[in-house]
PDB file of N, CA and C and ligand atoms in Angstrom:
ATOM      1  N   UNK A1296       5.960  56.085  80.572  1.00 60.00           N
ATOM      2  CA  UNK A1296       6.691  55.455  81.670  1.00 60.00           C
ATOM      3  C   UNK A1296       7.893  56.307  82.089  1.00 60.00           C
ATOM      4  N   UNK A1297       8.055  56.499  83.325  1.00 58.00           N
ATOM      5  CA  UNK A1297       9.202  57.294  83.769  1.00 58.00           C
ATOM      6  C   UNK A1297      10.007  56.561  84.820  1.00 58.00           C
ATOM      7  N   UNK A1298      11.273  56.623  84.621  1.00 64.00           N
ATOM      8  CA  UNK A1298      12.165  55.977  85.588  1.00 64.00           C
ATOM      9  C   UNK A1298      12.615  56.988  86.634  1.00 64.00           C
ATOM     10  N   UNK A1299      12.248  56.707  87.829  1.00 68.00           N
ATOM     11  CA  UNK A1299      12.695  57.620  88.882  1.00 68.00           C
ATOM     12  C   UNK A1299      13.916  57.045  89.583  1.00 68.00           C
ATOM     13  N   UNK A1300      14.935  57.823  89.504  1.00 68.00           N
ATOM     14  CA  UNK A1300      16.158  57.358  90.155  1.00 68.00           C
ATOM     15  C   UNK A1300      16.500  58.245  91.337  1.00 68.00           C
ATOM     16  N   UNK A1301      16.882  57.578  92.370  1.00 65.00           N
ATOM     17  CA  UNK A1301      17.381  58.369  93.503  1.00 65.00           C
ATOM     18  C   UNK A1301      18.899  58.293  93.535  1.00 65.00           C
ATOM     19  N   UNK A1302      19.471  59.456  93.394  1.00 59.00           N
ATOM     20  CA  UNK A1302      20.934  59.472  93.447  1.00 59.00           C
ATOM     21  C   UNK A1302      21.385  59.339  94.884  1.00 59.00           C
ATOM     22  N   UNK A1303      22.375  58.483  95.078  1.00 60.00           N
ATOM     23  CA  UNK A1303      22.879  58.352  96.456  1.00 60.00           C
ATOM     24  C   UNK A1303      23.529  59.651  96.922  1.00 60.00           C
ATOM     25  N   UNK A1304      23.234  59.978  98.125  1.00 53.00           N
ATOM     26  CA  UNK A1304      23.769  61.223  98.652  1.00 53.00           C
ATOM     27  C   UNK A1304      25.118  60.995  99.316  1.00 53.00           C
ATOM     28  N   UNK A1305      26.139  61.273  98.514  1.00 50.00           N
ATOM     29  CA  UNK A1305      27.468  60.950  99.028  1.00 50.00           C
ATOM     30  C   UNK A1305      28.273  62.189  99.394  1.00 50.00           C
ATOM     31  N   UNK A1306      27.620  63.275  99.470  1.00 47.00           N
ATOM     32  CA  UNK A1306      28.402  64.501  99.656  1.00 47.00           C
ATOM     33  C   UNK A1306      28.691  64.821 101.111  1.00 47.00           C
ATOM     34  N   UNK A1307      28.344  63.897 101.951  1.00 47.00           N
ATOM     35  CA  UNK A1307      28.589  64.166 103.366  1.00 47.00           C
ATOM     36  C   UNK A1307      30.001  63.806 103.806  1.00 47.00           C
ATOM     37  N   UNK A1308      30.708  63.131 102.897  1.00 48.00           N
ATOM     38  CA  UNK A1308      32.000  62.611 103.334  1.00 48.00           C
ATOM     39  C   UNK A1308      33.128  63.656 103.332  1.00 48.00           C
ATOM     40  N   UNK A1309      32.776  64.887 103.143  1.00 48.00           N
ATOM     41  CA  UNK A1309      33.815  65.907 103.107  1.00 48.00           C
ATOM     42  C   UNK A1309      33.625  67.001 104.163  1.00 48.00           C
ATOM     43  N   UNK A1310      33.784  66.616 105.399  1.00 51.00           N
ATOM     44  CA  UNK A1310      33.598  67.632 106.448  1.00 51.00           C
ATOM     45  C   UNK A1310      34.780  68.603 106.483  1.00 51.00           C
ATOM     46  N   UNK A1311      34.533  69.737 107.027  1.00 52.00           N
ATOM     47  CA  UNK A1311      35.609  70.727 107.094  1.00 52.00           C
ATOM     48  C   UNK A1311      36.697  70.270 108.047  1.00 52.00           C
ATOM     49  N   UNK A1312      37.911  70.211 107.522  1.00 47.00           N
ATOM     50  CA  UNK A1312      39.017  69.825 108.391  1.00 47.00           C
ATOM     51  C   UNK A1312      40.136  70.839 108.213  1.00 47.00           C
ATOM     52  N   UNK A1313      39.802  72.059 108.453  1.00 49.00           N
ATOM     53  CA  UNK A1313      40.775  73.114 108.203  1.00 49.00           C
ATOM     54  C   UNK A1313      41.915  73.099 109.205  1.00 49.00           C
ATOM     55  N   UNK A1314      41.708  72.358 110.276  1.00 59.00           N
ATOM     56  CA  UNK A1314      42.766  72.276 111.274  1.00 59.00           C
ATOM     57  C   UNK A1314      43.993  71.590 110.698  1.00 59.00           C
ATOM     58  N   UNK A1315      43.754  70.712 109.745  1.00 76.00           N
ATOM     59  CA  UNK A1315      44.868  69.995 109.151  1.00 76.00           C
ATOM     60  C   UNK A1315      45.484  70.786 108.006  1.00 76.00           C
ATOM     61  N   UNK A1316      46.517  71.520 108.331  1.00 77.00           N
ATOM     62  CA  UNK A1316      47.150  72.402 107.357  1.00 77.00           C
ATOM     63  C   UNK A1316      47.752  71.629 106.193  1.00 77.00           C
ATOM     64  N   UNK A1317      48.307  70.469 106.492  1.00 78.00           N
ATOM     65  CA  UNK A1317      48.929  69.675 105.438  1.00 78.00           C
ATOM     66  C   UNK A1317      47.898  69.216 104.411  1.00 78.00           C
ATOM     67  N   UNK A1318      46.736  68.774 104.913  1.00 83.00           N
ATOM     68  CA  UNK A1318      45.680  68.336 104.001  1.00 83.00           C
ATOM     69  C   UNK A1318      45.244  69.489 103.122  1.00 83.00           C
ATOM     70  N   UNK A1319      45.112  70.635 103.750  1.00 82.00           N
ATOM     71  CA  UNK A1319      44.709  71.835 103.020  1.00 82.00           C
ATOM     72  C   UNK A1319      45.741  72.186 101.947  1.00 82.00           C
ATOM     73  N   UNK A1320      47.000  72.152 102.340  1.00 84.00           N
ATOM     74  CA  UNK A1320      48.063  72.487 101.399  1.00 84.00           C
ATOM     75  C   UNK A1320      48.119  71.502 100.248  1.00 84.00           C
ATOM     76  N   UNK A1321      47.937  70.229 100.573  1.00 84.00           N
ATOM     77  CA  UNK A1321      48.022  69.215  99.530  1.00 84.00           C
ATOM     78  C   UNK A1321      46.949  69.393  98.477  1.00 84.00           C
ATOM     79  N   UNK A1322      45.811  69.956  98.887  1.00 87.00           N
ATOM     80  CA  UNK A1322      44.756  70.184  97.911  1.00 87.00           C
ATOM     81  C   UNK A1322      45.061  71.406  97.046  1.00 87.00           C
ATOM     82  N   UNK A1323      45.936  72.272  97.550  1.00 88.00           N
ATOM     83  CA  UNK A1323      46.235  73.498  96.802  1.00 88.00           C
ATOM     84  C   UNK A1323      47.522  73.407  96.002  1.00 88.00           C
ATOM     85  N   UNK A1324      48.490  72.685  96.554  1.00 89.00           N
ATOM     86  CA  UNK A1324      49.787  72.611  95.896  1.00 89.00           C
ATOM     87  C   UNK A1324      49.852  71.348  95.065  1.00 89.00           C
ATOM     88  N   UNK A1325      50.311  71.510  93.842  1.00 88.00           N
ATOM     89  CA  UNK A1325      50.415  70.345  92.984  1.00 88.00           C
ATOM     90  C   UNK A1325      51.644  69.524  93.346  1.00 88.00           C
ATOM     91  N   UNK A1326      51.436  68.229  93.465  1.00 90.00           N
ATOM     92  CA  UNK A1326      52.541  67.341  93.772  1.00 90.00           C
ATOM     93  C   UNK A1326      53.509  67.319  92.609  1.00 90.00           C
ATOM     94  N   UNK A1327      54.772  67.511  92.917  1.00 91.00           N
ATOM     95  CA  UNK A1327      55.793  67.443  91.882  1.00 91.00           C
ATOM     96  C   UNK A1327      56.281  66.004  91.741  1.00 91.00           C
ATOM     97  N   UNK A1328      56.409  65.350  92.877  1.00 93.00           N
ATOM     98  CA  UNK A1328      56.794  63.931  92.896  1.00 93.00           C
ATOM     99  C   UNK A1328      55.907  63.177  93.884  1.00 93.00           C
ATOM    100  N   UNK A1329      55.743  61.904  93.619  1.00 93.00           N
ATOM    101  CA  UNK A1329      54.991  61.088  94.560  1.00 93.00           C
ATOM    102  C   UNK A1329      55.828  60.798  95.793  1.00 93.00           C
ATOM    103  N   UNK A1330      55.146  60.555  96.902  1.00 90.00           N
ATOM    104  CA  UNK A1330      55.885  60.215  98.114  1.00 90.00           C
ATOM    105  C   UNK A1330      56.603  58.887  97.916  1.00 90.00           C
ATOM    106  N   UNK A1331      57.882  58.888  98.264  1.00 92.00           N
ATOM    107  CA  UNK A1331      58.663  57.674  98.106  1.00 92.00           C
ATOM    108  C   UNK A1331      59.376  57.605  96.767  1.00 92.00           C
ATOM    109  N   UNK A1332      59.050  58.526  95.884  1.00 95.00           N
ATOM    110  CA  UNK A1332      59.733  58.574  94.595  1.00 95.00           C
ATOM    111  C   UNK A1332      61.140  59.125  94.821  1.00 95.00           C
ATOM    112  N   UNK A1333      62.145  58.494  94.249  1.00 95.00           N
ATOM    113  CA  UNK A1333      63.514  58.946  94.521  1.00 95.00           C
ATOM    114  C   UNK A1333      63.829  60.281  93.847  1.00 95.00           C
ATOM    115  N   UNK A1334      64.824  61.004  94.371  1.00 96.00           N
ATOM    116  CA  UNK A1334      65.230  62.261  93.727  1.00 96.00           C
ATOM    117  C   UNK A1334      65.929  61.992  92.403  1.00 96.00           C
ATOM    118  N   UNK A1335      66.111  63.053  91.648  1.00 95.00           N
ATOM    119  CA  UNK A1335      66.746  62.925  90.340  1.00 95.00           C
ATOM    120  C   UNK A1335      68.242  62.729  90.500  1.00 95.00           C
ATOM    121  N   UNK A1336      68.778  61.755  89.794  1.00 95.00           N
ATOM    122  CA  UNK A1336      70.205  61.494  89.897  1.00 95.00           C
ATOM    123  C   UNK A1336      70.996  62.501  89.082  1.00 95.00           C
ATOM    124  N   UNK A1337      72.112  62.895  89.640  1.00 95.00           N
ATOM    125  CA  UNK A1337      73.013  63.745  88.877  1.00 95.00           C
ATOM    126  C   UNK A1337      73.750  62.851  87.879  1.00 95.00           C
ATOM    127  N   UNK A1338      73.552  63.073  86.599  1.00 91.00           N
ATOM    128  CA  UNK A1338      74.147  62.175  85.593  1.00 91.00           C
ATOM    129  C   UNK A1338      75.665  62.213  85.576  1.00 91.00           C
ATOM    130  N   UNK A1339      76.257  63.240  86.175  1.00 90.00           N
ATOM    131  CA  UNK A1339      77.708  63.376  86.143  1.00 90.00           C
ATOM    132  C   UNK A1339      78.403  62.614  87.264  1.00 90.00           C
ATOM    133  N   UNK A1340      77.658  62.224  88.251  1.00 89.00           N
ATOM    134  CA  UNK A1340      78.270  61.504  89.362  1.00 89.00           C
ATOM    135  C   UNK A1340      77.520  60.203  89.616  1.00 89.00           C
ATOM    136  N   UNK A1341      78.080  59.348  90.456  1.00 84.00           N
ATOM    137  CA  UNK A1341      77.438  58.074  90.711  1.00 84.00           C
ATOM    138  C   UNK A1341      76.542  58.081  91.938  1.00 84.00           C
ATOM    139  N   UNK A1342      76.877  58.930  92.887  1.00 91.00           N
ATOM    140  CA  UNK A1342      76.138  58.836  94.141  1.00 91.00           C
ATOM    141  C   UNK A1342      75.522  60.165  94.577  1.00 91.00           C
ATOM    142  N   UNK A1343      75.407  61.080  93.611  1.00 96.00           N
ATOM    143  CA  UNK A1343      74.849  62.377  93.970  1.00 96.00           C
ATOM    144  C   UNK A1343      73.475  62.558  93.331  1.00 96.00           C
ATOM    145  N   UNK A1344      72.635  63.271  94.057  1.00 97.00           N
ATOM    146  CA  UNK A1344      71.284  63.533  93.566  1.00 97.00           C
ATOM    147  C   UNK A1344      71.038  65.030  93.537  1.00 97.00           C
ATOM    148  N   UNK A1345      70.066  65.436  92.714  1.00 97.00           N
ATOM    149  CA  UNK A1345      69.837  66.866  92.542  1.00 97.00           C
ATOM    150  C   UNK A1345      68.716  67.380  93.443  1.00 97.00           C
ATOM    151  N   UNK A1346      68.953  68.540  94.004  1.00 98.00           N
ATOM    152  CA  UNK A1346      67.920  69.246  94.747  1.00 98.00           C
ATOM    153  C   UNK A1346      66.886  69.733  93.729  1.00 98.00           C
ATOM    154  N   UNK A1347      65.616  69.488  94.002  1.00 97.00           N
ATOM    155  CA  UNK A1347      64.574  69.875  93.047  1.00 97.00           C
ATOM    156  C   UNK A1347      64.339  71.386  93.010  1.00 97.00           C
ATOM    157  N   UNK A1348      64.907  72.093  93.957  1.00 97.00           N
ATOM    158  CA  UNK A1348      64.674  73.536  93.992  1.00 97.00           C
ATOM    159  C   UNK A1348      65.828  74.331  93.386  1.00 97.00           C
ATOM    160  N   UNK A1349      67.053  74.011  93.775  1.00 98.00           N
ATOM    161  CA  UNK A1349      68.178  74.809  93.264  1.00 98.00           C
ATOM    162  C   UNK A1349      69.084  74.026  92.322  1.00 98.00           C
ATOM    163  N   UNK A1350      68.775  72.728  92.118  1.00 96.00           N
ATOM    164  CA  UNK A1350      69.504  71.891  91.160  1.00 96.00           C
ATOM    165  C   UNK A1350      70.980  71.696  91.478  1.00 96.00           C
ATOM    166  N   UNK A1351      71.375  71.862  92.738  1.00 97.00           N
ATOM    167  CA  UNK A1351      72.735  71.508  93.098  1.00 97.00           C
ATOM    168  C   UNK A1351      72.748  70.040  93.508  1.00 97.00           C
ATOM    169  N   UNK A1352      73.898  69.398  93.439  1.00 96.00           N
ATOM    170  CA  UNK A1352      73.929  67.971  93.734  1.00 96.00           C
ATOM    171  C   UNK A1352      74.388  67.700  95.161  1.00 96.00           C
ATOM    172  N   UNK A1353      73.783  66.690  95.733  1.00 97.00           N
ATOM    173  CA  UNK A1353      74.040  66.320  97.123  1.00 97.00           C
ATOM    174  C   UNK A1353      73.978  64.809  97.261  1.00 97.00           C
ATOM    175  N   UNK A1354      74.468  64.308  98.377  1.00 96.00           N
ATOM    176  CA  UNK A1354      74.283  62.890  98.652  1.00 96.00           C
ATOM    177  C   UNK A1354      72.830  62.664  99.050  1.00 96.00           C
ATOM    178  N   UNK A1355      72.379  61.447  98.910  1.00 95.00           N
ATOM    179  CA  UNK A1355      70.986  61.130  99.205  1.00 95.00           C
ATOM    180  C   UNK A1355      70.620  61.479 100.646  1.00 95.00           C
ATOM    181  N   UNK A1356      71.564  61.348 101.548  1.00 96.00           N
ATOM    182  CA  UNK A1356      71.258  61.599 102.955  1.00 96.00           C
ATOM    183  C   UNK A1356      71.110  63.086 103.263  1.00 96.00           C
ATOM    184  N   UNK A1357      71.615  63.942 102.365  1.00 97.00           N
ATOM    185  CA  UNK A1357      71.496  65.387 102.602  1.00 97.00           C
ATOM    186  C   UNK A1357      70.154  65.920 102.117  1.00 97.00           C
ATOM    187  N   UNK A1358      69.513  65.166 101.238  1.00 97.00           N
ATOM    188  CA  UNK A1358      68.246  65.628 100.686  1.00 97.00           C
ATOM    189  C   UNK A1358      67.073  65.110 101.502  1.00 97.00           C
ATOM    190  N   UNK A1359      66.040  65.935 101.587  1.00 97.00           N
ATOM    191  CA  UNK A1359      64.819  65.517 102.277  1.00 97.00           C
ATOM    192  C   UNK A1359      63.645  65.728 101.337  1.00 97.00           C
ATOM    193  N   UNK A1360      62.679  64.815 101.427  1.00 97.00           N
ATOM    194  CA  UNK A1360      61.519  64.962 100.552  1.00 97.00           C
ATOM    195  C   UNK A1360      60.428  65.755 101.260  1.00 97.00           C
ATOM    196  N   UNK A1361      59.933  66.760 100.577  1.00 95.00           N
ATOM    197  CA  UNK A1361      58.866  67.597 101.120  1.00 95.00           C
ATOM    198  C   UNK A1361      57.576  66.782 101.235  1.00 95.00           C
ATOM    199  N   UNK A1362      56.934  66.872 102.384  1.00 91.00           N
ATOM    200  CA  UNK A1362      55.726  66.085 102.624  1.00 91.00           C
ATOM    201  C   UNK A1362      54.533  66.628 101.852  1.00 91.00           C
ATOM    202  N   UNK A1363      54.637  67.857 101.368  1.00 93.00           N
ATOM    203  CA  UNK A1363      53.501  68.462 100.668  1.00 93.00           C
ATOM    204  C   UNK A1363      53.608  68.291  99.153  1.00 93.00           C
ATOM    205  N   UNK A1364      54.710  68.763  98.568  1.00 95.00           N
ATOM    206  CA  UNK A1364      54.806  68.742  97.104  1.00 95.00           C
ATOM    207  C   UNK A1364      55.645  67.585  96.586  1.00 95.00           C
ATOM    208  N   UNK A1365      56.378  66.920  97.462  1.00 96.00           N
ATOM    209  CA  UNK A1365      57.166  65.776  97.030  1.00 96.00           C
ATOM    210  C   UNK A1365      58.528  66.118  96.465  1.00 96.00           C
ATOM    211  N   UNK A1366      58.858  67.433  96.420  1.00 97.00           N
ATOM    212  CA  UNK A1366      60.183  67.813  95.915  1.00 97.00           C
ATOM    213  C   UNK A1366      61.262  67.362  96.900  1.00 97.00           C
ATOM    214  N   UNK A1367      62.438  67.081  96.345  1.00 98.00           N
ATOM    215  CA  UNK A1367      63.594  66.796  97.185  1.00 98.00           C
ATOM    216  C   UNK A1367      64.373  68.084  97.375  1.00 98.00           C
ATOM    217  N   UNK A1368      64.638  68.419  98.620  1.00 98.00           N
ATOM    218  CA  UNK A1368      65.303  69.685  98.894  1.00 98.00           C
ATOM    219  C   UNK A1368      66.602  69.479  99.658  1.00 98.00           C
ATOM    220  N   UNK A1369      67.618  70.285  99.301  1.00 98.00           N
ATOM    221  CA  UNK A1369      68.880  70.272 100.028  1.00 98.00           C
ATOM    222  C   UNK A1369      68.719  71.125 101.293  1.00 98.00           C
ATOM    223  N   UNK A1370      69.690  71.083 102.211  1.00 98.00           N
ATOM    224  CA  UNK A1370      69.548  71.854 103.462  1.00 98.00           C
ATOM    225  C   UNK A1370      69.275  73.342 103.230  1.00 98.00           C
ATOM    226  N   UNK A1371      69.792  73.896 102.129  1.00 98.00           N
ATOM    227  CA  UNK A1371      69.580  75.312 101.832  1.00 98.00           C
ATOM    228  C   UNK A1371      68.155  75.613 101.401  1.00 98.00           C
ATOM    229  N   UNK A1372      67.465  74.608 100.909  1.00 98.00           N
ATOM    230  CA  UNK A1372      66.109  74.807 100.380  1.00 98.00           C
ATOM    231  C   UNK A1372      65.072  74.164 101.288  1.00 98.00           C
ATOM    232  N   UNK A1373      65.442  73.933 102.529  1.00 98.00           N
ATOM    233  CA  UNK A1373      64.573  73.190 103.433  1.00 98.00           C
ATOM    234  C   UNK A1373      64.130  74.055 104.602  1.00 98.00           C
ATOM    235  N   UNK A1374      62.840  74.027 104.892  1.00 96.00           N
ATOM    236  CA  UNK A1374      62.329  74.749 106.056  1.00 96.00           C
ATOM    237  C   UNK A1374      62.075  73.756 107.181  1.00 96.00           C
ATOM    238  N   UNK A1375      63.004  73.719 108.100  1.00 94.00           N
ATOM    239  CA  UNK A1375      62.943  72.729 109.160  1.00 94.00           C
ATOM    240  C   UNK A1375      61.730  72.923 110.079  1.00 94.00           C
ATOM    241  N   UNK A1376      61.325  74.155 110.256  1.00 92.00           N
ATOM    242  CA  UNK A1376      60.229  74.463 111.179  1.00 92.00           C
ATOM    243  C   UNK A1376      58.934  73.752 110.787  1.00 92.00           C
ATOM    244  N   UNK A1377      58.711  73.580 109.493  1.00 90.00           N
ATOM    245  CA  UNK A1377      57.464  72.951 109.028  1.00 90.00           C
ATOM    246  C   UNK A1377      57.704  71.571 108.427  1.00 90.00           C
ATOM    247  N   UNK A1378      58.976  71.196 108.312  1.00 92.00           N
ATOM    248  CA  UNK A1378      59.370  69.959 107.660  1.00 92.00           C
ATOM    249  C   UNK A1378      58.860  69.886 106.217  1.00 92.00           C
ATOM    250  N   UNK A1379      59.047  70.970 105.489  1.00 95.00           N
ATOM    251  CA  UNK A1379      58.692  71.038 104.067  1.00 95.00           C
ATOM    252  C   UNK A1379      59.805  71.781 103.327  1.00 95.00           C
ATOM    253  N   UNK A1380      59.709  71.827 101.993  1.00 97.00           N
ATOM    254  CA  UNK A1380      60.683  72.582 101.218  1.00 97.00           C
ATOM    255  C   UNK A1380      60.421  74.086 101.397  1.00 97.00           C
ATOM    256  N   UNK A1381      61.381  74.891 100.988  1.00 97.00           N
ATOM    257  CA  UNK A1381      61.238  76.343 101.148  1.00 97.00           C
ATOM    258  C   UNK A1381      60.042  76.893 100.393  1.00 97.00           C
ATOM    259  N   UNK A1382      59.759  76.286  99.248  1.00 95.00           N
ATOM    260  CA  UNK A1382      58.632  76.740  98.441  1.00 95.00           C
ATOM    261  C   UNK A1382      57.317  76.596  99.209  1.00 95.00           C
ATOM    262  N   UNK A1383      57.097  75.422  99.774  1.00 94.00           N
ATOM    263  CA  UNK A1383      55.884  75.188 100.555  1.00 94.00           C
ATOM    264  C   UNK A1383      55.957  75.916 101.896  1.00 94.00           C
ATOM    265  N   UNK A1384      57.165  76.013 102.449  1.00 95.00           N
ATOM    266  CA  UNK A1384      57.336  76.712 103.714  1.00 95.00           C
ATOM    267  C   UNK A1384      56.901  78.166 103.605  1.00 95.00           C
ATOM    268  N   UNK A1385      57.190  78.762 102.443  1.00 94.00           N
ATOM    269  CA  UNK A1385      56.782  80.149 102.225  1.00 94.00           C
ATOM    270  C   UNK A1385      55.273  80.280 102.216  1.00 94.00           C
ATOM    271  N   UNK A1386      54.598  79.288 101.621  1.00 92.00           N
ATOM    272  CA  UNK A1386      53.135  79.314 101.562  1.00 92.00           C
ATOM    273  C   UNK A1386      52.556  79.109 102.954  1.00 92.00           C
ATOM    274  N   UNK A1387      53.148  78.197 103.710  1.00 89.00           N
ATOM    275  CA  UNK A1387      52.677  77.963 105.072  1.00 89.00           C
ATOM    276  C   UNK A1387      52.850  79.217 105.920  1.00 89.00           C
ATOM    277  N   UNK A1388      53.996  79.870 105.753  1.00 90.00           N
ATOM    278  CA  UNK A1388      54.258  81.091 106.513  1.00 90.00           C
ATOM    279  C   UNK A1388      53.188  82.139 106.193  1.00 90.00           C
ATOM    280  N   UNK A1389      52.846  82.255 104.923  1.00 88.00           N
ATOM    281  CA  UNK A1389      51.799  83.205 104.521  1.00 88.00           C
ATOM    282  C   UNK A1389      50.463  82.834 105.154  1.00 88.00           C
ATOM    283  N   UNK A1390      50.162  81.543 105.145  1.00 84.00           N
ATOM    284  CA  UNK A1390      48.896  81.074 105.692  1.00 84.00           C
ATOM    285  C   UNK A1390      48.839  81.294 107.201  1.00 84.00           C
ATOM    286  N   UNK A1391      49.948  81.045 107.865  1.00 80.00           N
ATOM    287  CA  UNK A1391      49.923  81.196 109.320  1.00 80.00           C
ATOM    288  C   UNK A1391      49.722  82.644 109.731  1.00 80.00           C
ATOM    289  N   UNK A1392      50.134  83.541 108.853  1.00 74.00           N
ATOM    290  CA  UNK A1392      49.877  84.958 109.153  1.00 74.00           C
ATOM    291  C   UNK A1392      48.394  85.241 109.026  1.00 74.00           C
ATOM    292  N   UNK A1393      47.791  84.638 108.003  1.00 66.00           N
ATOM    293  CA  UNK A1393      46.357  84.849 107.774  1.00 66.00           C
ATOM    294  C   UNK A1393      45.493  84.196 108.843  1.00 66.00           C
ATOM    295  N   UNK A1394      45.907  83.013 109.289  1.00 59.00           N
ATOM    296  CA  UNK A1394      45.066  82.255 110.223  1.00 59.00           C
ATOM    297  C   UNK A1394      44.949  82.931 111.589  1.00 59.00           C
TER     298      UNK A1394
HETATM  299 ZN1   ZN B1433      68.589  73.277  97.067  1.00 71.81          ZN
HETATM  300 ZN1   ZN B1434      57.279  71.441  99.028  1.00 71.81          ZN
END
């Protein structure tokens, strides 16, 4: 007796969407923090938070969360052109040269 099983063909759900750079980046860059996760508090102060890239402390309003890796970046570590941190911005810049 043999059991014949048909495996469901579910591999069609992954069409190429290379146009979406963010989706592409998210698959390549490891998330450091989840979206909506707060930045790290500076233990020495009450209202300051640490930049995930250079570890300087800033007020919460000065930090922005990177949409790709989830790091919190201060204005010095932020790439406004892509709305990501400098780390991811560098990768995007490299990719845009290639594309
Ligand atoms: Zn910084
Ligand atoms: Zn980033």
